[in-house]
Coordinates of C-alpha atoms in Angstrom, one line a residue:
X1 CA -26.9 35.6 -82.2
X2 CA -25.4 32.1 -81.7
X3 CA -21.9 33.6 -81.4
X4 CA -23.2 36.1 -78.9
X5 CA -24.6 33.3 -76.7
X6 CA -21.4 31.3 -77.1
X7 CA -19.4 34.2 -75.9
X8 CA -21.4 34.6 -72.7
X9 CA -21.5 30.9 -72.1
X10 CA -17.7 30.7 -72.4
X11 CA -17.4 33.7 -70.0
X12 CA -19.7 31.9 -67.5
X13 CA -17.7 28.7 -67.6
X14 CA -14.5 30.6 -67.1
X15 CA -15.9 32.5 -64.1
X16 CA -17.1 29.2 -62.6
X17 CA -13.6 27.7 -63.0
X18 CA -12.0 30.7 -61.4
X19 CA -14.4 30.6 -58.5
X20 CA -13.8 26.9 -58.0
X21 CA -10.0 27.4 -58.0
X22 CA -10.3 30.2 -55.5
X23 CA -12.3 28.1 -53.1
X24 CA -9.9 25.2 -53.4
X25 CA -6.9 27.5 -52.6
X26 CA -8.8 28.9 -49.6
X27 CA -9.7 25.5 -48.2
X28 CA -6.1 24.4 -48.7
X29 CA -4.9 27.4 -46.7
X30 CA -7.3 26.7 -43.9
X31 CA -6.3 23.0 -43.8
X32 CA -2.6 24.0 -43.7
X33 CA -3.3 26.4 -40.9
X34 CA -5.1 23.8 -38.8
X35 CA -2.6 21.0 -39.5
X36 CA -1.1 19.4 -36.4
X37 CA 2.6 19.5 -36.3
X38 CA 4.3 16.1 -36.6
X39 CA 6.4 14.4 -34.0
X40 CA 10.0 15.5 -33.4
X41 CA 12.5 12.8 -34.4
X42 CA 14.1 10.9 -31.4
X43 CA 16.3 7.8 -31.2
X44 CA 14.5 4.5 -31.1
X45 CA 14.7 4.3 -27.3
X46 CA 14.1 8.0 -26.7
X47 CA 16.3 10.7 -25.2
X48 CA 17.3 10.5 -21.5
X49 CA 17.0 14.1 -20.1
X50 CA 17.7 13.5 -16.4
X51 CA 21.5 14.2 -16.7
X52 CA 20.6 17.7 -18.1
X53 CA 18.5 18.6 -15.1
X54 CA 19.4 21.4 -12.7
X55 CA 17.8 21.5 -9.3
X56 CA 17.2 24.4 -6.8
X57 CA 18.7 23.5 -3.4
X58 CA 16.3 22.7 -0.6
X59 CA 16.8 25.9 1.3
X60 CA 15.2 27.9 -1.6
X61 CA 12.4 25.6 -2.8
X62 CA 9.4 27.4 -1.2
X63 CA 9.0 30.0 -4.1
X64 CA 6.8 30.9 -7.0
X65 CA 7.4 30.8 -10.7
X66 CA 8.7 34.4 -11.0
X67 CA 11.2 33.8 -8.2
X68 CA 12.3 30.5 -9.8
X69 CA 13.0 32.2 -13.1
X70 CA 15.0 34.8 -11.3
X71 CA 17.1 32.2 -9.5
X72 CA 17.7 30.3 -12.8
X73 CA 19.0 33.5 -14.3
X74 CA 21.2 34.0 -11.2
X75 CA 22.8 30.6 -11.6
X76 CA 21.3 29.3 -8.3
X77 CA 20.2 26.0 -9.9
X78 CA 22.7 23.1 -9.5
X79 CA 23.4 20.5 -12.2
X80 CA 22.6 17.0 -11.2
X81 CA 25.0 15.1 -13.4
X82 CA 24.7 11.7 -14.9
X83 CA 22.6 9.9 -12.3
X84 CA 18.9 9.3 -12.1
X85 CA 17.6 12.0 -9.7
X86 CA 16.2 10.5 -6.5
X87 CA 15.1 13.0 -3.8
X88 CA 13.3 10.7 -1.3
X89 CA 10.2 12.0 0.5
X90 CA 9.6 15.7 0.5
X91 CA 7.1 17.9 2.2
X92 CA 7.8 21.0 0.0
X93 CA 7.8 21.4 -3.8
X94 CA 10.9 20.7 -5.8
X95 CA 12.0 23.1 -8.6
X96 CA 14.0 21.9 -11.6
X97 CA 15.3 23.5 -14.8
X98 CA 15.8 21.8 -18.2
X99 CA 16.8 23.2 -21.6
X100 CA 15.7 21.6 -24.9
X101 CA 17.7 22.2 -28.0
X102 CA 16.1 23.8 -31.1
X103 CA 14.5 21.6 -33.8
X104 CA 14.6 22.0 -37.6
X105 CA 10.8 22.2 -38.0
X106 CA 7.6 22.7 -36.0
X107 CA 6.9 19.4 -34.2
X108 CA 5.8 17.8 -31.0
X109 CA 7.6 15.7 -28.3
X110 CA 6.3 13.6 -25.5
X111 CA 7.9 14.5 -22.1
X112 CA 7.7 11.3 -20.1
X113 CA 8.6 10.7 -16.4
X114 CA 9.2 7.0 -15.9
X115 CA 7.7 7.2 -12.4
X116 CA 4.0 6.6 -12.2
X117 CA 3.6 7.6 -8.6
X118 CA 4.2 11.4 -8.7
X119 CA 1.2 13.4 -7.6
X120 CA 1.7 16.6 -9.7
X121 CA 4.4 18.0 -12.0
X122 CA 3.7 21.5 -13.3
X123 CA 5.7 22.3 -16.5
X124 CA 6.3 25.9 -17.5
X125 CA 7.7 26.2 -21.0
X126 CA 9.5 29.4 -22.0
X127 CA 10.3 30.3 -25.6
X128 CA 12.7 33.2 -26.1
X129 CA 12.0 34.5 -22.5
X130 CA 8.2 34.3 -22.8
X131 CA 6.0 31.5 -21.3
X132 CA 4.5 29.7 -24.3
X133 CA 2.9 26.7 -22.5
X134 CA 1.8 25.8 -19.0
X135 CA 1.2 22.1 -18.6
X136 CA 0.6 19.6 -15.8
X137 CA 0.8 15.9 -15.3
X138 CA 0.7 13.4 -12.5
X139 CA -1.6 11.0 -10.7
X140 CA -3.4 13.9 -8.9
X141 CA -5.1 14.4 -12.3
X142 CA -7.5 12.1 -14.1
X143 CA -5.8 9.4 -16.2
X144 CA -7.5 10.8 -19.3
X145 CA -5.6 14.0 -18.9
X146 CA -2.4 12.3 -20.1
X147 CA -1.3 13.0 -23.7
X148 CA -0.8 9.2 -24.2
X149 CA -2.7 6.6 -22.2
X150 CA 0.3 5.1 -20.5
X151 CA 1.2 4.2 -16.9
X152 CA 4.1 6.6 -17.0
X153 CA 3.0 10.2 -16.6
X154 CA 3.5 12.2 -19.8
X155 CA 2.5 15.4 -21.6
X156 CA 2.9 16.8 -25.1
X157 CA 5.3 19.7 -25.8
X158 CA 4.9 22.0 -28.8
X159 CA 8.4 22.8 -30.2
X160 CA 8.6 25.7 -32.8
X161 CA 11.3 25.4 -35.5
X162 CA 14.6 27.0 -34.5
X163 CA 13.7 27.8 -31.0
X164 CA 15.5 26.6 -27.8
X165 CA 13.0 26.0 -25.0
X166 CA 13.6 26.3 -21.3
X167 CA 11.4 24.2 -19.0
X168 CA 10.8 24.9 -15.3
X169 CA 9.4 22.0 -13.4
X170 CA 7.6 22.2 -10.1
X171 CA 7.3 18.7 -8.5
X172 CA 5.2 17.9 -5.4
X173 CA 4.2 14.4 -4.3
X174 CA 3.3 12.3 -1.3
X175 CA 5.3 9.5 -2.8
X176 CA 9.1 9.3 -3.1
X177 CA 10.3 11.8 -5.7
X178 CA 12.4 10.1 -8.4
X179 CA 12.7 11.8 -11.8
X180 CA 13.9 9.6 -14.7
X181 CA 12.8 12.1 -17.5
X182 CA 12.8 11.1 -21.1
X183 CA 11.9 12.7 -24.4
X184 CA 9.9 10.3 -26.6
X185 CA 7.7 10.0 -29.6
X186 CA 4.6 7.8 -29.3
X187 CA 6.4 5.0 -31.2
X188 CA 9.6 5.1 -29.2
X189 CA 7.7 5.1 -25.8
X190 CA 5.5 2.1 -26.8
X191 CA 8.5 0.3 -28.3
X192 CA 10.5 0.9 -25.1
X193 CA 7.8 -0.5 -22.8
X194 CA 6.5 -3.4 -25.1
X195 CA 8.7 -6.1 -23.6
X196 CA 8.1 -4.7 -20.1
X197 CA 4.4 -4.9 -20.6
X198 CA 4.7 -8.6 -21.5
X199 CA 6.8 -9.2 -18.4
X200 CA 4.2 -7.5 -16.3
X201 CA 1.5 -9.6 -17.8
X202 CA 3.4 -12.7 -17.0
X203 CA 3.9 -11.5 -13.4
X204 CA 0.3 -10.7 -12.8
X205 CA -0.7 -13.9 -14.4
X206 CA 1.4 -15.9 -11.9
X207 CA -0.1 -14.0 -9.0
X208 CA -3.6 -14.6 -10.3
X209 CA -2.9 -18.3 -10.8
X210 CA -1.5 -18.6 -7.3
X211 CA -4.4 -16.7 -5.8
X212 CA -7.1 -18.9 -7.5
X213 CA -5.3 -22.2 -6.8
X214 CA -4.7 -21.4 -3.1
X215 CA -8.1 -20.0 -2.6
X216 CA -9.6 -23.3 -3.9
X217 CA -7.3 -25.2 -1.5
X218 CA -8.3 -22.9 1.4
X219 CA -12.0 -23.5 0.8
X220 CA -11.3 -27.2 0.7
X221 CA -9.2 -27.8 3.8
X222 CA -10.0 -24.6 5.8
X223 CA -6.4 -24.1 6.9
X224 CA -5.6 -20.6 8.4
X225 CA -2.2 -20.4 6.7
X226 CA -3.9 -20.7 3.3
X227 CA -6.3 -17.9 4.3
X228 CA -3.5 -15.6 5.2
X229 CA -1.5 -16.6 2.1
X230 CA -4.5 -15.7 -0.1
X231 CA -4.9 -12.3 1.6
X232 CA -1.1 -11.8 1.2
X233 CA -1.1 -12.6 -2.5
X234 CA -4.1 -10.4 -3.1
X235 CA -2.6 -7.5 -1.1
X236 CA 0.7 -7.9 -3.0
X237 CA -1.1 -7.8 -6.3
X238 CA -2.9 -4.7 -5.3
X239 CA 0.4 -3.1 -4.2
X240 CA 2.0 -3.9 -7.6
X241 CA -1.0 -2.5 -9.5
X242 CA -0.8 0.7 -7.5
X243 CA 3.1 0.9 -7.5
X244 CA 3.4 0.3 -11.2
X245 CA 0.5 2.6 -12.2
X246 CA -1.5 -0.2 -13.8
X247 CA -4.3 0.2 -11.3
X248 CA -4.7 3.9 -12.3
X249 CA -4.5 3.0 -16.0
X250 CA -7.0 0.1 -16.0
X251 CA -8.9 -0.2 -12.7
X252 CA -9.6 3.4 -11.4
X253 CA -8.6 5.9 -14.1
X254 CA -11.2 8.4 -12.9
X255 CA -10.2 8.5 -9.3
X256 CA -6.9 10.3 -8.6
X257 CA -7.7 10.4 -4.9
X258 CA -7.9 6.6 -4.7
X259 CA -4.7 6.3 -6.8
X260 CA -2.8 8.3 -4.2
X261 CA -4.3 6.5 -1.3
X262 CA -4.0 3.0 -2.8
X263 CA -0.2 2.8 -2.4
X264 CA -0.1 3.3 1.4
X265 CA -3.3 1.2 1.9
X266 CA -1.8 -1.7 -0.1
X267 CA 1.5 -1.4 1.7
X268 CA -0.3 -1.6 5.0
X269 CA -2.3 -4.6 3.8
X270 CA 0.9 -6.4 2.7
X271 CA 2.6 -5.7 6.0
X272 CA -0.3 -6.9 8.0
X273 CA -1.0 -10.0 5.9
X274 CA 2.7 -11.0 5.6
X275 CA 3.1 -10.9 9.4
X276 CA -0.1 -12.8 9.9
X277 CA 0.9 -15.4 7.4
X278 CA 4.4 -15.7 8.8
X279 CA 3.0 -16.2 12.3
X280 CA 0.7 -18.9 11.2
X281 CA 3.1 -20.7 8.8
X282 CA 6.0 -20.7 11.2
X283 CA 3.9 -21.7 14.2
X284 CA 5.4 -18.8 16.2
X285 CA 3.0 -19.4 19.1
X286 CA 5.0 -22.5 19.8
X287 CA 8.4 -21.8 18.3
X288 CA 8.9 -18.2 19.3
X289 CA 6.1 -16.9 21.6
X290 CA 7.6 -13.5 22.1
X291 CA 7.9 -12.9 18.4
X292 CA 4.4 -14.2 18.0
X293 CA 3.0 -11.7 20.5
X294 CA 4.8 -8.9 18.6
X295 CA 3.4 -10.2 15.4
X296 CA -0.1 -10.2 16.7
X297 CA 0.3 -6.5 17.7
X298 CA 1.9 -5.7 14.3
X299 CA -1.2 -6.7 12.2
X300 CA -3.6 -4.2 13.7
X301 CA -0.8 -1.7 13.9
X302 CA -0.1 -2.0 10.1
X303 CA -3.8 -1.5 9.4
X304 CA -4.0 1.5 11.7
X305 CA -0.9 3.0 10.0
X306 CA -2.6 2.7 6.6
X307 CA -6.1 4.0 7.3
X308 CA -5.1 7.7 7.7
X309 CA -4.0 7.6 4.0
X310 CA -7.7 8.0 3.2
X311 CA -7.3 11.6 4.3
X312 CA -5.1 13.5 1.8
X313 CA -3.2 15.7 4.4
X314 CA -1.8 12.5 5.9
X315 CA -0.6 10.8 2.7
X316 CA 3.0 12.0 2.9
X317 CA 3.7 11.1 6.6
X318 CA 1.7 7.8 6.3
X319 CA 3.8 6.8 3.2
X320 CA 7.1 7.7 5.0
X321 CA 6.1 5.7 8.1
X322 CA 5.0 2.7 6.1
X323 CA 8.2 2.6 4.1
X324 CA 10.2 2.7 7.3
X325 CA 7.8 0.0 8.7
X326 CA 8.8 -2.3 5.9
X327 CA 12.2 -2.7 7.3
X328 CA 10.9 -3.1 10.9
X329 CA 8.4 -5.7 9.9
X330 CA 10.9 -7.6 7.7
X331 CA 13.3 -7.8 10.7
X332 CA 10.5 -9.2 12.8
X333 CA 9.5 -11.9 10.3
X334 CA 13.2 -12.8 9.7
X335 CA 13.8 -13.2 13.4
X336 CA 10.8 -15.4 13.8
X337 CA 11.8 -17.6 10.9
X338 CA 15.4 -17.9 12.2
X339 CA 14.2 -18.9 15.7
X340 CA 11.8 -21.5 14.2
X341 CA 14.5 -23.0 12.0
X342 CA 16.9 -23.1 15.0
X343 CA 14.4 -25.1 17.0
X344 CA 14.0 -27.7 14.3
X345 CA 10.9 -26.7 12.6
X346 CA 11.6 -27.9 9.0
X347 CA 9.1 -25.7 7.1
X348 CA 11.0 -22.7 8.4
X349 CA 14.0 -23.6 6.2
X350 CA 11.8 -23.3 3.1
X351 CA 10.2 -20.1 4.4
X352 CA 13.7 -18.6 5.0
X353 CA 14.7 -19.4 1.4
X354 CA 11.5 -17.8 0.0
X355 CA 11.7 -14.8 2.3
X356 CA 15.3 -14.3 1.3
X357 CA 14.3 -14.1 -2.3
X358 CA 11.8 -11.4 -1.5
X359 CA 14.2 -9.5 0.7
X360 CA 16.9 -9.7 -2.0
X361 CA 14.5 -8.4 -4.6
X362 CA 12.7 -5.8 -2.5
X363 CA 15.2 -4.3 0.0
X364 CA 16.3 -1.8 -2.7
X365 CA 12.8 -0.4 -3.0
X366 CA 12.6 1.5 0.4
X367 CA 16.3 2.5 0.1
X368 CA 15.6 4.0 -3.4
X369 CA 12.4 5.6 -2.1
X370 CA 14.4 7.5 0.6
X371 CA 17.0 8.5 -1.9
X372 CA 19.8 6.4 -0.3
X373 CA 20.6 4.6 -3.6
X374 CA 20.0 5.5 -7.2
X375 CA 16.9 4.4 -9.1
X376 CA 17.7 1.5 -11.4
X377 CA 16.0 -1.5 -13.1
X378 CA 16.8 -3.6 -10.1
X379 CA 15.3 -1.1 -7.6
X380 CA 12.2 -0.6 -9.7
X381 CA 11.5 -4.3 -10.6
X382 CA 13.5 -6.3 -8.1
X383 CA 10.5 -6.5 -5.8
X384 CA 8.4 -8.2 -8.6
X385 CA 11.1 -10.7 -9.4
X386 CA 11.6 -11.6 -5.8
X387 CA 8.0 -11.6 -4.9
X388 CA 7.0 -14.0 -7.8
X389 CA 9.8 -16.4 -6.8
X390 CA 8.8 -16.1 -3.1
X391 CA 5.2 -16.8 -3.6
X392 CA 5.8 -19.8 -5.9
X393 CA 8.1 -21.3 -3.3
X394 CA 5.7 -20.5 -0.4
X395 CA 2.9 -22.2 -2.3
X396 CA 4.9 -25.4 -2.4
X397 CA 6.0 -24.9 1.2
X398 CA 2.4 -24.7 2.3
X399 CA 1.6 -28.1 0.9
X400 CA 4.7 -29.6 2.6
X401 CA 3.8 -28.0 5.9
X402 CA 0.2 -29.4 5.8
X403 CA 1.6 -32.9 5.4
X404 CA 4.2 -32.4 8.1
X405 CA 1.9 -30.9 10.7
X406 CA -1.0 -33.2 10.3
X407 CA 0.0 -35.5 13.1
X408 CA 1.2 -32.6 15.3
X409 CA -2.1 -30.9 15.1
X410 CA -3.8 -33.6 17.1
X411 CA -1.4 -33.1 20.0
X412 CA -1.6 -29.3 19.7
X413 CA -5.4 -29.3 19.8
X414 CA -5.4 -31.6 22.9
X415 CA -3.0 -29.2 24.7
X416 CA -5.0 -26.3 23.5
X417 CA -8.2 -27.6 25.0
X418 CA -6.5 -28.2 28.4
X419 CA -5.2 -24.7 28.6
X420 CA -7.8 -22.9 26.6
X421 CA -9.5 -20.9 29.4
X422 CA -6.2 -19.8 30.8
X423 CA -4.9 -18.7 27.5
X424 CA -8.1 -16.9 26.6
X425 CA -8.0 -15.0 29.9
X426 CA -4.3 -14.1 29.4
X427 CA -4.8 -13.0 25.8
X428 CA -7.9 -11.0 26.7
X429 CA -6.1 -9.2 29.5
X430 CA -3.1 -8.5 27.2
X431 CA -5.4 -7.2 24.5
X432 CA -7.3 -5.1 27.0
X433 CA -4.2 -3.6 28.4
X434 CA -2.8 -2.9 24.9
X435 CA -6.1 -1.3 23.9
X436 CA -6.0 0.8 27.0
X437 CA -2.4 1.9 26.4
X438 CA -3.2 2.6 22.7
X439 CA -6.2 4.6 23.7
X440 CA -4.2 6.7 26.2
X441 CA -1.4 7.2 23.6
X442 CA -3.9 8.2 20.9
X443 CA -5.5 10.7 23.3
X444 CA -2.1 12.2 24.1
X445 CA -1.2 12.2 20.4
X446 CA -4.5 13.9 19.6
X447 CA -3.8 16.6 22.2
X448 CA -0.2 17.1 21.0
X449 CA -1.3 17.3 17.4
X450 CA -3.6 20.3 18.2
X451 CA -0.9 22.2 20.2
X452 CA 1.9 24.3 18.9
X453 CA 5.1 22.7 19.9
X454 CA 6.9 25.9 20.7
X455 CA 4.4 28.1 22.5
X456 CA 2.0 25.5 24.0
X457 CA -1.1 27.3 22.7
X458 CA -3.4 25.7 20.1
X459 CA -2.1 25.5 16.6
X460 CA -3.5 26.5 13.2
X461 CA -5.1 23.1 12.7
X462 CA -7.1 23.5 15.9
X463 CA -8.2 26.9 14.8
X464 CA -9.4 25.7 11.4
X465 CA -11.3 22.8 13.1
X466 CA -12.9 24.8 15.9
X467 CA -13.6 28.2 14.5
X468 CA -16.5 27.0 12.3
X469 CA -18.0 25.1 15.3
X470 CA -17.8 28.2 17.6
X471 CA -19.2 30.3 14.8
X472 CA -22.1 27.9 14.3
X473 CA -22.9 27.9 18.0
X474 CA -23.1 31.7 18.0
X475 CA -25.3 31.6 14.9
X476 CA -27.7 29.2 16.6
X477 CA -27.8 31.2 19.8
X478 CA -28.0 34.6 18.0
X479 CA -24.8 35.7 19.8
X480 CA -22.0 38.1 18.6
X481 CA -18.6 36.8 17.9
X482 CA -15.2 38.5 17.7
X483 CA -11.9 37.6 16.1
X484 CA -8.5 39.2 17.0
X485 CA -5.5 38.8 14.7
X486 CA -2.4 39.5 16.7
X487 CA 1.1 40.1 15.3
X488 CA 4.4 40.7 17.3
X489 CA 5.9 43.9 16.0
X490 CA 9.3 43.8 14.4
X491 CA 9.8 40.2 15.3
X492 CA 12.2 39.6 12.5
X493 CA 14.5 42.2 13.9
X494 CA 14.6 40.3 17.2
X495 CA 15.6 37.1 15.4
X496 CA 18.2 38.9 13.3
X497 CA 19.7 40.8 16.2
X498 CA 19.5 38.3 19.0
X499 CA 19.2 34.9 17.3
X500 CA 16.4 32.4 16.9
X501 CA 16.7 31.0 20.5
X502 CA 15.9 34.5 21.9
X503 CA 13.1 34.8 19.3
X504 CA 11.6 31.5 20.4
X505 CA 11.8 32.6 24.1
X506 CA 10.0 35.8 23.1
X507 CA 7.3 33.9 21.3
X508 CA 6.7 31.7 24.3
X509 CA 6.4 34.6 26.7
X510 CA 4.1 36.6 24.5
X511 CA 1.9 33.5 24.0
X512 CA 1.9 32.9 27.8
X513 CA 0.8 36.5 28.5
X514 CA -1.9 36.4 25.9
X515 CA -3.3 33.1 27.1
X516 CA -3.2 34.2 30.8
X517 CA -5.4 37.2 29.9
X518 CA -8.3 35.3 28.2
X519 CA -11.8 35.4 29.6
X520 CA -13.0 32.3 31.3
X521 CA -15.3 30.2 29.1
X522 CA -15.1 29.4 25.4
X523 CA -12.3 31.9 24.3
X524 CA -9.2 30.3 22.8
X525 CA -6.0 31.5 21.3
X526 CA -4.1 29.7 18.5
X527 CA -0.8 30.3 16.9
X528 CA -1.8 31.4 13.3
X529 CA 1.7 31.1 11.9
X530 CA 5.2 32.6 12.5
X531 CA 4.7 35.4 15.0
X532 CA 0.9 35.7 14.4
X533 CA -1.8 34.6 16.8
X534 CA -5.6 34.4 16.5
X535 CA -8.0 34.9 19.4
X536 CA -11.6 33.7 19.1
X537 CA -14.1 35.2 21.5
X538 CA -17.6 33.8 21.1
X539 CA -20.3 36.0 22.7
X540 CA -18.1 39.1 22.7
X541 CA -19.4 42.2 20.9
X542 CA -17.2 44.9 19.4
X543 CA -16.9 47.0 22.5
X544 CA -16.0 44.2 24.8
X545 CA -13.6 42.8 22.3
X546 CA -11.9 46.2 21.9
X547 CA -11.5 46.4 25.6
X548 CA -9.9 43.0 25.8
X549 CA -7.7 43.8 22.8
X550 CA -6.4 46.9 24.4
X551 CA -5.7 45.0 27.7
X552 CA -3.7 42.4 25.7
X553 CA -1.7 45.1 24.0
X554 CA -0.9 46.7 27.4
X555 CA 0.0 43.4 29.0
X556 CA 2.6 42.7 26.4
X557 CA 4.0 46.2 26.1
X558 CA 3.9 47.0 29.8
X559 CA 6.7 44.7 31.0
X560 CA 9.9 44.0 29.1
X561 CA 10.6 40.4 28.3
X562 CA 13.8 38.9 29.9
X563 CA 15.5 36.2 27.7
X564 CA 19.0 35.0 28.6
X565 CA 20.2 38.3 30.1
X566 CA 18.6 40.2 27.3
X567 CA 15.7 42.6 28.1
X568 CA 13.3 43.1 25.1
X569 CA 10.6 45.8 24.8
X570 CA 8.0 44.0 22.8
X571 CA 4.8 45.4 21.3
X572 CA 2.0 43.8 19.4
X573 CA -0.5 45.0 16.7
X574 CA -4.0 43.8 16.8
X575 CA -6.7 43.6 14.1
X576 CA -10.3 43.3 15.5
X577 CA -13.4 42.2 13.6
X578 CA -16.9 41.5 15.2
X579 CA -20.3 40.3 14.1
X580 CA -23.4 40.9 16.1
X581 CA -25.2 38.7 15.8
X582 CA -23.1 36.1 13.8
X583 CA -24.5 34.9 10.5
X584 CA -23.6 31.7 8.6
X585 CA -22.5 33.6 5.4
X586 CA -20.2 36.0 7.3
X587 CA -17.6 33.7 8.7
X588 CA -15.1 34.1 5.8
X589 CA -15.8 37.9 5.9
X590 CA -15.0 38.0 9.6
X591 CA -11.5 36.5 9.0
X592 CA -10.8 38.9 6.0
X593 CA -11.9 41.9 8.1
X594 CA -9.7 41.0 11.0
X595 CA -6.8 40.4 8.7
X596 CA -7.3 43.8 7.0
X597 CA -7.6 45.5 10.5
X598 CA -4.3 43.9 11.4
X599 CA -2.7 45.3 8.3
X600 CA -4.1 48.7 9.1
X601 CA -2.6 48.5 12.6
X602 CA 0.8 47.7 11.1
X603 CA 0.5 50.4 8.5
X604 CA -0.6 53.0 11.1
X605 CA 2.6 52.6 13.2
X606 CA 2.2 49.3 15.1
X607 CA 1.6 48.9 18.9
X608 CA -2.1 49.6 18.5
X609 CA -5.6 48.1 18.0
X610 CA -7.5 48.6 14.8
X611 CA -11.1 47.6 14.2
X612 CA -12.7 46.7 10.9

């Protein structure tokens, strides 16, 4: 009996051991399946990939991923060579191609672009002809979306063993497009930027010390030059935080919108404060009155140039204008300093020396931004070197200037009191005239911005702004509304056969005939894009709109269009959609229906009106 129990106990223990071994092997398999691949080996300073890039020429950049792959296969991408790519400011996306060699084992690499100011870079990874990863990086995404929390935009690539990878990059940005692309491990990236981080800490430490010291002096002596200098240093610090990506990393990591807007805003603040400081420090009212008047106008102009950056559609044009304004404002300040020095104002000599250090360090930045010179260490950090030296020297120059001008101030104040009323009147008049001219210019610009430059009718922007308003009025008044989508038939053939100049004349004449046939009142026509127009008719029901549409079709088709000795028989297709009465929820449906009706008119043979 004892041996019988021993046998079964031994069997139970054996089964328990077997079960434990089985569970151990299963857990080990799961752990191995879930293990994260290690980092791919790279040199200590990473691998510079930019020389291996190929770019799609500008004439073919407005494409999708499928077309980009087809063009890569057709050899349409052009190798860039050994330089760091710098493409300047671009309104359209940029497509690039990059091949990564195979690796011995499954691993990960950090793809890093040493340019913290790019809005968005979409990376499509193809493994043996199939898309294996779709990734994105840039400051249009929250900072937390980066694979490694670093000011340089980066993402993590999965690299299977033995597989070559092809990368297609789509780059779009409101900042200058420069693409120093590297392949890193976490250790190599942090090692590469360790000394740079220390230098940046020293730079911002100098700015902070100068800011606090001169702020204390400003509060103590209440000197205007110190006030402008403090604003100038603070603005420059904000510019460097935004320019270098440190602001996005540490100050506003959850606000991609502000990261994009902060660069043009800080540039505008630097331009305005630098001109204001220069005018005050150089005593331009006395030494160079003409330059002083220009400087006074430049300060509000700089701020006005920067404010539109708060609206994302204006980021690119505002950034381009502000980069160009750097050169103009620098010339203005330099001329003022030279004139002051030529007329014996001693502080101007020190100012010219300090200003020269900034110009020497910073002139490469706008040239690099526009793609006129390659991106190098000097172009990327020269502005910081020059600005630190400039601000240190200016701080000492301010103290010297205060001592030098103490006695002069008594005389200036006496003369100022004697002529105060006259100067106030003159300046008030000048400012009033300037404000009037600016108002008139702004009104003209606003009108121009809402008109199509070729045809003279309203543009797509006007349509997008005003269609909801007209729709809302019809909803409030329980009125019908109709929308006509109009397309010139076979317009591409006109361009191909007769040239774009004839095509432009044809567009103008068709737009003129359409506009001349509108009802009086709130109807308006806008160029929708290419050879398409949109006609909005508040208060018109389906029957009335159909009659008008047929009349428009007949007006265009009835008389040939004469263009430079060429007679063109032109027809139009019209898609009509109406709502009676209009409802708030149906606006988008109205646009879709009119577009479908236009498609039906085209499909049914053109030169006709179709109603949805």
